[in-house]
């Protein structure tokens, strides 16, 4: 088996440049910085709804804070419960694939990164609760995990393969959040700093898992390729569903009526807008699959079309 230069060098500088190795603990300044925005408004769809915009500033600030807390809590849970369970298998040579020692050693580095991302996400929640006086609502990760793992539940004999695909999908997505937040000087500095740190690490992870998928795809049987091609669009869609459960809880806790909450959520996260967001965020991921030949398989091409992906993207 041959290995590309991308595989050999993507983590070459990890010991010097990884966030856990090179960056300090990010802290909230002891000044008025905490009065800045918790999150860019354009990245919180329900905050832009007329029923929410008509509310007093403290309520809108509370909703924005809860959106940030939700993202930080989700990040901590996802890194440990989803990314680590698959990446640890790669590192331990228990993925069912023939992989180089370099790929497995780099997987160990990703495990360290993801644990650190979880740590500083929760550290940020703790600091921001203390400095802002706004407490985080309880967060439930299990409903998301159950929905995501529902794809594997339908194919129990391929559960490990599906879990590897989950990580490939999520780690190769490009979201506006990682690009936009660090540049927005109106956002709390701690938030900008940890998102920037996260984005730098995720750049390496993106390159790694793009390379990993090529090895995975190359070792699948014809039957397995047909299955994977059918499942990938569902995994993408389930990975990128918006966190409406948390948004509903925040709006209700802020004092909006059930009818108002339903209106805000239904109109802020309508099916067309959500699908367009998923297609945009997954464009590079789908391009990777297309490059590897996933969309040359009729089952895959049809599955992407049924999921709503434009034909120009998938074939």
Short mmCIF file of C-alpha atoms in Angstrom, two decimals:
data_model
loop_
_atom_site.label_atom_id
_atom_site.label_comp_id
_atom_site.label_asym_id
_atom_site.label_seq_id
_atom_site.Cartn_x
_atom_site.Cartn_y
_atom_site.Cartn_z
CA UNK A 1 0.00 0.00 0.00
CA UNK A 2 1.29 3.48 -0.84
CA UNK A 3 0.78 6.60 1.25
CA UNK A 4 0.57 10.15 0.03
CA UNK A 5 2.71 13.09 1.15
CA UNK A 6 -0.42 14.65 2.64
CA UNK A 7 -0.76 11.70 4.98
CA UNK A 8 2.88 11.77 5.96
CA UNK A 9 3.09 15.51 6.72
CA UNK A 10 -0.29 16.70 7.92
CA UNK A 11 0.64 16.20 11.59
CA UNK A 12 4.38 16.73 11.22
CA UNK A 13 4.31 19.94 13.29
CA UNK A 14 1.69 18.75 15.81
CA UNK A 15 4.03 18.73 18.83
CA UNK A 16 4.81 22.42 18.24
CA UNK A 17 1.54 23.79 16.82
CA UNK A 18 -1.41 21.79 18.17
CA UNK A 19 -3.67 23.86 20.40
CA UNK A 20 -3.04 21.64 23.40
CA UNK A 21 0.71 22.13 22.94
CA UNK A 22 1.03 25.74 21.81
CA UNK A 23 -1.83 27.86 23.14
CA UNK A 24 -2.48 29.14 26.66
CA UNK A 25 -5.68 28.65 28.59
CA UNK A 26 -8.16 31.17 27.19
CA UNK A 27 -9.60 33.47 29.86
CA UNK A 28 -12.30 36.13 30.01
CA UNK A 29 -10.70 39.56 30.53
CA UNK A 30 -11.62 41.23 33.80
CA UNK A 31 -13.24 44.19 32.05
CA UNK A 32 -16.30 44.98 29.95
CA UNK A 33 -15.39 42.47 27.22
CA UNK A 34 -18.00 40.07 28.56
CA UNK A 35 -20.67 42.61 27.57
CA UNK A 36 -19.94 41.93 23.90
CA UNK A 37 -22.04 39.51 21.84
CA UNK A 38 -21.99 35.87 22.86
CA UNK A 39 -22.27 34.79 19.23
CA UNK A 40 -22.66 36.52 15.84
CA UNK A 41 -26.34 37.21 15.34
CA UNK A 42 -26.37 35.96 11.75
CA UNK A 43 -25.38 32.49 12.99
CA UNK A 44 -28.42 32.21 15.26
CA UNK A 45 -31.47 31.87 12.96
CA UNK A 46 -34.11 32.10 15.71
CA UNK A 47 -32.54 35.28 17.10
CA UNK A 48 -33.34 37.00 13.80
CA UNK A 49 -37.03 36.11 13.84
CA UNK A 50 -39.33 39.16 14.16
CA UNK A 51 -40.97 37.77 17.32
CA UNK A 52 -37.58 37.58 19.00
CA UNK A 53 -36.23 40.83 17.57
CA UNK A 54 -39.27 42.59 19.07
CA UNK A 55 -38.26 41.49 22.59
CA UNK A 56 -36.23 43.52 25.07
CA UNK A 57 -32.44 43.42 24.79
CA UNK A 58 -31.90 41.29 27.97
CA UNK A 59 -34.12 38.55 26.56
CA UNK A 60 -32.31 38.53 23.22
CA UNK A 61 -28.97 38.43 25.04
CA UNK A 62 -30.15 35.49 27.11
CA UNK A 63 -31.19 33.58 23.97
CA UNK A 64 -27.81 34.29 22.35
CA UNK A 65 -25.96 33.11 25.46
CA UNK A 66 -27.93 29.86 25.50
CA UNK A 67 -27.11 29.29 21.82
CA UNK A 68 -23.40 29.62 22.61
CA UNK A 69 -23.69 27.33 25.63
CA UNK A 70 -25.54 24.78 23.49
CA UNK A 71 -22.74 24.81 20.92
CA UNK A 72 -20.04 24.46 23.58
CA UNK A 73 -21.89 21.65 25.36
CA UNK A 74 -22.54 19.91 22.05
CA UNK A 75 -18.88 20.23 21.10
CA UNK A 76 -17.70 18.70 24.36
CA UNK A 77 -20.14 15.81 24.13
CA UNK A 78 -19.63 15.15 20.42
CA UNK A 79 -15.85 15.11 20.59
CA UNK A 80 -15.89 12.50 23.34
CA UNK A 81 -18.94 10.42 22.44
CA UNK A 82 -18.63 10.32 18.64
CA UNK A 83 -15.21 11.41 17.41
CA UNK A 84 -13.16 9.65 20.08
CA UNK A 85 -14.98 6.33 19.92
CA UNK A 86 -14.07 5.96 16.23
CA UNK A 87 -10.68 7.67 16.27
CA UNK A 88 -9.51 5.57 19.22
CA UNK A 89 -10.28 2.46 17.18
CA UNK A 90 -8.13 3.78 14.36
CA UNK A 91 -5.31 4.54 16.78
CA UNK A 92 -5.58 1.11 18.44
CA UNK A 93 -5.58 -0.67 15.06
CA UNK A 94 -9.12 -1.95 15.71
CA UNK A 95 -10.87 -0.19 12.82
CA UNK A 96 -10.96 -3.31 10.65
CA UNK A 97 -8.76 -1.59 8.07
CA UNK A 98 -5.15 -2.01 7.05
CA UNK A 99 -3.58 1.29 8.04
CA UNK A 100 -0.03 2.56 8.28
CA UNK A 101 1.60 3.19 11.64
CA UNK A 102 1.72 6.87 10.72
CA UNK A 103 -2.04 7.05 10.26
CA UNK A 104 -2.57 5.34 13.60
CA UNK A 105 -0.08 7.59 15.43
CA UNK A 106 -1.77 10.65 13.98
CA UNK A 107 -5.10 9.28 15.21
CA UNK A 108 -3.67 9.28 18.75
CA UNK A 109 -2.86 12.98 18.29
CA UNK A 110 -6.43 13.66 17.20
CA UNK A 111 -7.67 11.89 20.33
CA UNK A 112 -5.59 14.30 22.42
CA UNK A 113 -6.91 17.28 20.43
CA UNK A 114 -10.53 16.25 20.84
CA UNK A 115 -10.25 15.72 24.58
CA UNK A 116 -8.69 19.17 24.83
CA UNK A 117 -11.49 20.70 22.74
CA UNK A 118 -14.00 19.16 25.12
CA UNK A 119 -12.10 20.50 28.12
CA UNK A 120 -11.83 24.09 26.95
CA UNK A 121 -15.43 24.11 25.74
CA UNK A 122 -16.64 23.28 29.24
CA UNK A 123 -14.08 25.65 30.75
CA UNK A 124 -15.53 28.43 28.59
CA UNK A 125 -19.08 27.66 29.75
CA UNK A 126 -17.92 27.78 33.36
CA UNK A 127 -16.09 31.09 32.92
CA UNK A 128 -18.89 32.76 30.97
CA UNK A 129 -21.57 31.68 33.42
CA UNK A 130 -19.54 33.22 36.24
CA UNK A 131 -18.67 36.48 34.45
CA UNK A 132 -22.01 37.10 32.71
CA UNK A 133 -24.36 35.86 35.41
CA UNK A 134 -26.30 33.86 32.78
CA UNK A 135 -26.49 30.18 33.67
CA UNK A 136 -26.48 27.47 31.04
CA UNK A 137 -29.65 25.44 30.71
CA UNK A 138 -29.32 21.69 31.10
CA UNK A 139 -28.15 20.12 27.84
CA UNK A 140 -29.18 16.69 26.57
CA UNK A 141 -26.85 15.16 23.99
CA UNK A 142 -28.54 11.76 23.97
CA UNK A 143 -31.41 12.67 21.58
CA UNK A 144 -28.90 13.82 18.96
CA UNK A 145 -26.73 10.75 19.46
CA UNK A 146 -29.72 8.42 19.24
CA UNK A 147 -30.79 10.00 15.95
CA UNK A 148 -27.26 9.91 14.55
CA UNK A 149 -26.73 6.30 15.63
CA UNK A 150 -30.11 5.37 14.22
CA UNK A 151 -28.36 4.95 10.88
CA UNK A 152 -26.12 2.29 12.42
CA UNK A 153 -29.04 0.68 14.28
CA UNK A 154 -30.56 -0.23 10.92
CA UNK A 155 -27.31 -1.97 9.91
CA UNK A 156 -26.01 -3.64 13.11
CA UNK A 157 -23.47 -5.80 11.29
CA UNK A 158 -21.85 -2.62 9.93
CA UNK A 159 -22.09 -0.49 13.10
CA UNK A 160 -18.33 0.11 13.33
CA UNK A 161 -18.14 1.11 9.67
CA UNK A 162 -21.01 3.56 10.09
CA UNK A 163 -19.32 5.11 13.13
CA UNK A 164 -16.14 5.62 11.10
CA UNK A 165 -18.22 7.30 8.40
CA UNK A 166 -19.85 9.60 10.97
CA UNK A 167 -16.44 10.96 11.92
CA UNK A 168 -15.29 11.31 8.31
CA UNK A 169 -18.41 13.32 7.52
CA UNK A 170 -18.30 15.59 10.55
CA UNK A 171 -14.56 16.21 10.46
CA UNK A 172 -14.55 17.19 6.77
CA UNK A 173 -17.45 19.66 6.97
CA UNK A 174 -16.78 23.36 6.55
CA UNK A 175 -19.04 25.52 8.72
CA UNK A 176 -19.41 29.28 8.70
CA UNK A 177 -18.97 29.25 12.47
CA UNK A 178 -15.27 28.35 12.45
CA UNK A 179 -14.57 30.99 9.81
CA UNK A 180 -16.83 33.82 10.96
CA UNK A 181 -16.58 33.90 14.76
CA UNK A 182 -12.82 34.59 15.10
CA UNK A 183 -13.10 37.59 12.74
CA UNK A 184 -16.00 39.24 14.55
CA UNK A 185 -14.53 41.75 17.00
CA UNK A 186 -18.00 42.34 18.43
CA UNK A 187 -17.96 38.84 19.96
CA UNK A 188 -16.59 38.06 23.43
CA UNK A 189 -12.83 37.57 23.12
CA UNK A 190 -12.78 34.21 24.90
CA UNK A 191 -15.28 32.85 22.37
CA UNK A 192 -13.32 34.18 19.42
CA UNK A 193 -10.08 32.72 20.79
CA UNK A 194 -11.36 29.19 21.40
CA UNK A 195 -13.15 29.05 18.05
CA UNK A 196 -9.94 30.16 16.34
CA UNK A 197 -7.94 27.53 18.23
CA UNK A 198 -10.52 24.91 17.31
CA UNK A 199 -10.48 25.91 13.63
CA UNK A 200 -6.69 25.52 13.40
CA UNK A 201 -6.79 22.02 14.85
CA UNK A 202 -9.77 21.09 12.69
CA UNK A 203 -7.83 22.08 9.58
CA UNK A 204 -5.42 19.24 10.34
CA UNK A 205 -8.27 16.89 11.18
CA UNK A 206 -9.99 17.70 7.90
CA UNK A 207 -6.87 16.77 5.93
CA UNK A 208 -6.42 13.60 7.97
CA UNK A 209 -9.95 12.29 7.57
CA UNK A 210 -10.06 13.16 3.88
CA UNK A 211 -6.97 10.96 3.51
CA UNK A 212 -8.42 8.32 5.84
CA UNK A 213 -11.59 8.03 3.77
CA UNK A 214 -9.57 7.26 0.67
CA UNK A 215 -7.98 4.33 2.50
CA UNK A 216 -11.34 3.22 3.88
CA UNK A 217 -13.05 3.37 0.49
CA UNK A 218 -10.18 1.57 -1.18
CA UNK A 219 -10.51 -1.41 1.17
CA UNK A 220 -14.29 -1.89 0.96
CA UNK A 221 -15.86 -4.74 -0.97
CA UNK A 222 -18.22 -3.95 -3.83
CA UNK A 223 -21.19 -4.76 -1.61
CA UNK A 224 -19.88 -2.53 1.19
CA UNK A 225 -19.33 0.32 -1.26
CA UNK A 226 -22.95 0.15 -2.36
CA UNK A 227 -24.07 0.28 1.27
CA UNK A 228 -21.78 3.18 2.14
CA UNK A 229 -22.88 5.12 -0.94
CA UNK A 230 -26.50 4.74 0.15
CA UNK A 231 -25.84 5.73 3.77
CA UNK A 232 -23.58 8.77 3.35
CA UNK A 233 -26.28 11.35 2.50
CA UNK A 234 -28.35 10.23 5.50
CA UNK A 235 -25.30 10.54 7.77
CA UNK A 236 -24.60 14.03 6.42
CA UNK A 237 -28.18 15.17 6.95
CA UNK A 238 -28.40 13.73 10.47
CA UNK A 239 -25.04 15.24 11.42
CA UNK A 240 -26.13 18.74 10.44
CA UNK A 241 -29.66 18.95 11.79
CA UNK A 242 -30.06 22.24 13.72
CA UNK A 243 -30.34 22.15 17.50
CA UNK A 244 -34.01 23.13 17.65
CA UNK A 245 -34.60 21.26 20.92
CA UNK A 246 -32.13 23.55 22.72
CA UNK A 247 -33.46 26.62 20.93
CA UNK A 248 -37.01 25.79 22.03
CA UNK A 249 -35.88 25.38 25.63
CA UNK A 250 -34.09 28.73 25.61
CA UNK A 251 -37.05 30.58 24.12
CA UNK A 252 -39.48 29.03 26.58
CA UNK A 253 -37.21 29.79 29.52
CA UNK A 254 -36.92 33.38 28.26
CA UNK A 255 -40.69 33.72 28.61
CA UNK A 256 -42.12 33.20 25.11
CA UNK A 257 -45.40 31.32 24.88
CA UNK A 258 -45.56 27.84 23.37
CA UNK A 259 -47.33 29.22 20.31
CA UNK A 260 -44.67 31.89 19.84
CA UNK A 261 -41.88 29.35 20.28
CA UNK A 262 -43.44 27.05 17.68
CA UNK A 263 -43.76 29.93 15.24
CA UNK A 264 -40.17 31.08 15.75
CA UNK A 265 -38.70 27.60 15.35
CA UNK A 266 -40.86 26.52 12.43
CA UNK A 267 -40.18 29.70 10.48
CA UNK A 268 -36.49 29.99 11.39
CA UNK A 269 -35.69 26.37 10.55
CA UNK A 270 -37.96 25.61 7.63
CA UNK A 271 -37.06 22.55 5.56
CA UNK A 272 -35.72 24.47 2.55
CA UNK A 273 -33.43 26.71 4.63
CA UNK A 274 -32.12 23.78 6.65
CA UNK A 275 -31.42 21.71 3.54
CA UNK A 276 -29.66 24.63 1.84
CA UNK A 277 -27.47 25.05 4.90
CA UNK A 278 -26.62 21.35 4.92
CA UNK A 279 -25.73 21.38 1.22
CA UNK A 280 -23.48 24.41 1.69
CA UNK A 281 -21.70 23.06 4.78
CA UNK A 282 -21.13 19.63 3.23
CA UNK A 283 -19.98 20.78 -0.21
CA UNK A 284 -16.34 19.89 0.39
CA UNK A 285 -17.29 16.58 1.99
CA UNK A 286 -19.47 15.62 -0.97
CA UNK A 287 -16.66 16.67 -3.33
CA UNK A 288 -14.35 14.25 -1.49
CA UNK A 289 -16.85 11.43 -1.94
CA UNK A 290 -17.28 12.30 -5.59
CA UNK A 291 -13.51 12.31 -6.09
CA UNK A 292 -13.31 8.81 -4.62
CA UNK A 293 -16.06 7.48 -6.89
CA UNK A 294 -18.94 7.26 -4.40
CA UNK A 295 -21.27 9.08 -6.77
CA UNK A 296 -20.33 6.82 -9.66
CA UNK A 297 -22.31 4.10 -7.89
CA UNK A 298 -25.97 4.33 -8.95
CA UNK A 299 -27.22 3.64 -5.40
CA UNK A 300 -25.15 6.55 -4.13
CA UNK A 301 -26.17 8.95 -6.83
CA UNK A 302 -29.83 8.10 -6.28
CA UNK A 303 -29.52 8.39 -2.48
CA UNK A 304 -28.00 11.87 -2.70
CA UNK A 305 -30.73 12.94 -5.10
CA UNK A 306 -33.48 11.61 -2.80
CA UNK A 307 -31.92 13.48 0.12
CA UNK A 308 -32.27 16.73 -1.81
CA UNK A 309 -28.70 17.29 -2.92
CA UNK A 310 -28.55 19.04 -6.32
CA UNK A 311 -27.59 16.77 -9.18
CA UNK A 312 -24.86 19.15 -10.28
CA UNK A 313 -23.16 18.55 -6.92
CA UNK A 314 -23.41 14.80 -7.01
CA UNK A 315 -22.76 13.81 -10.59
#
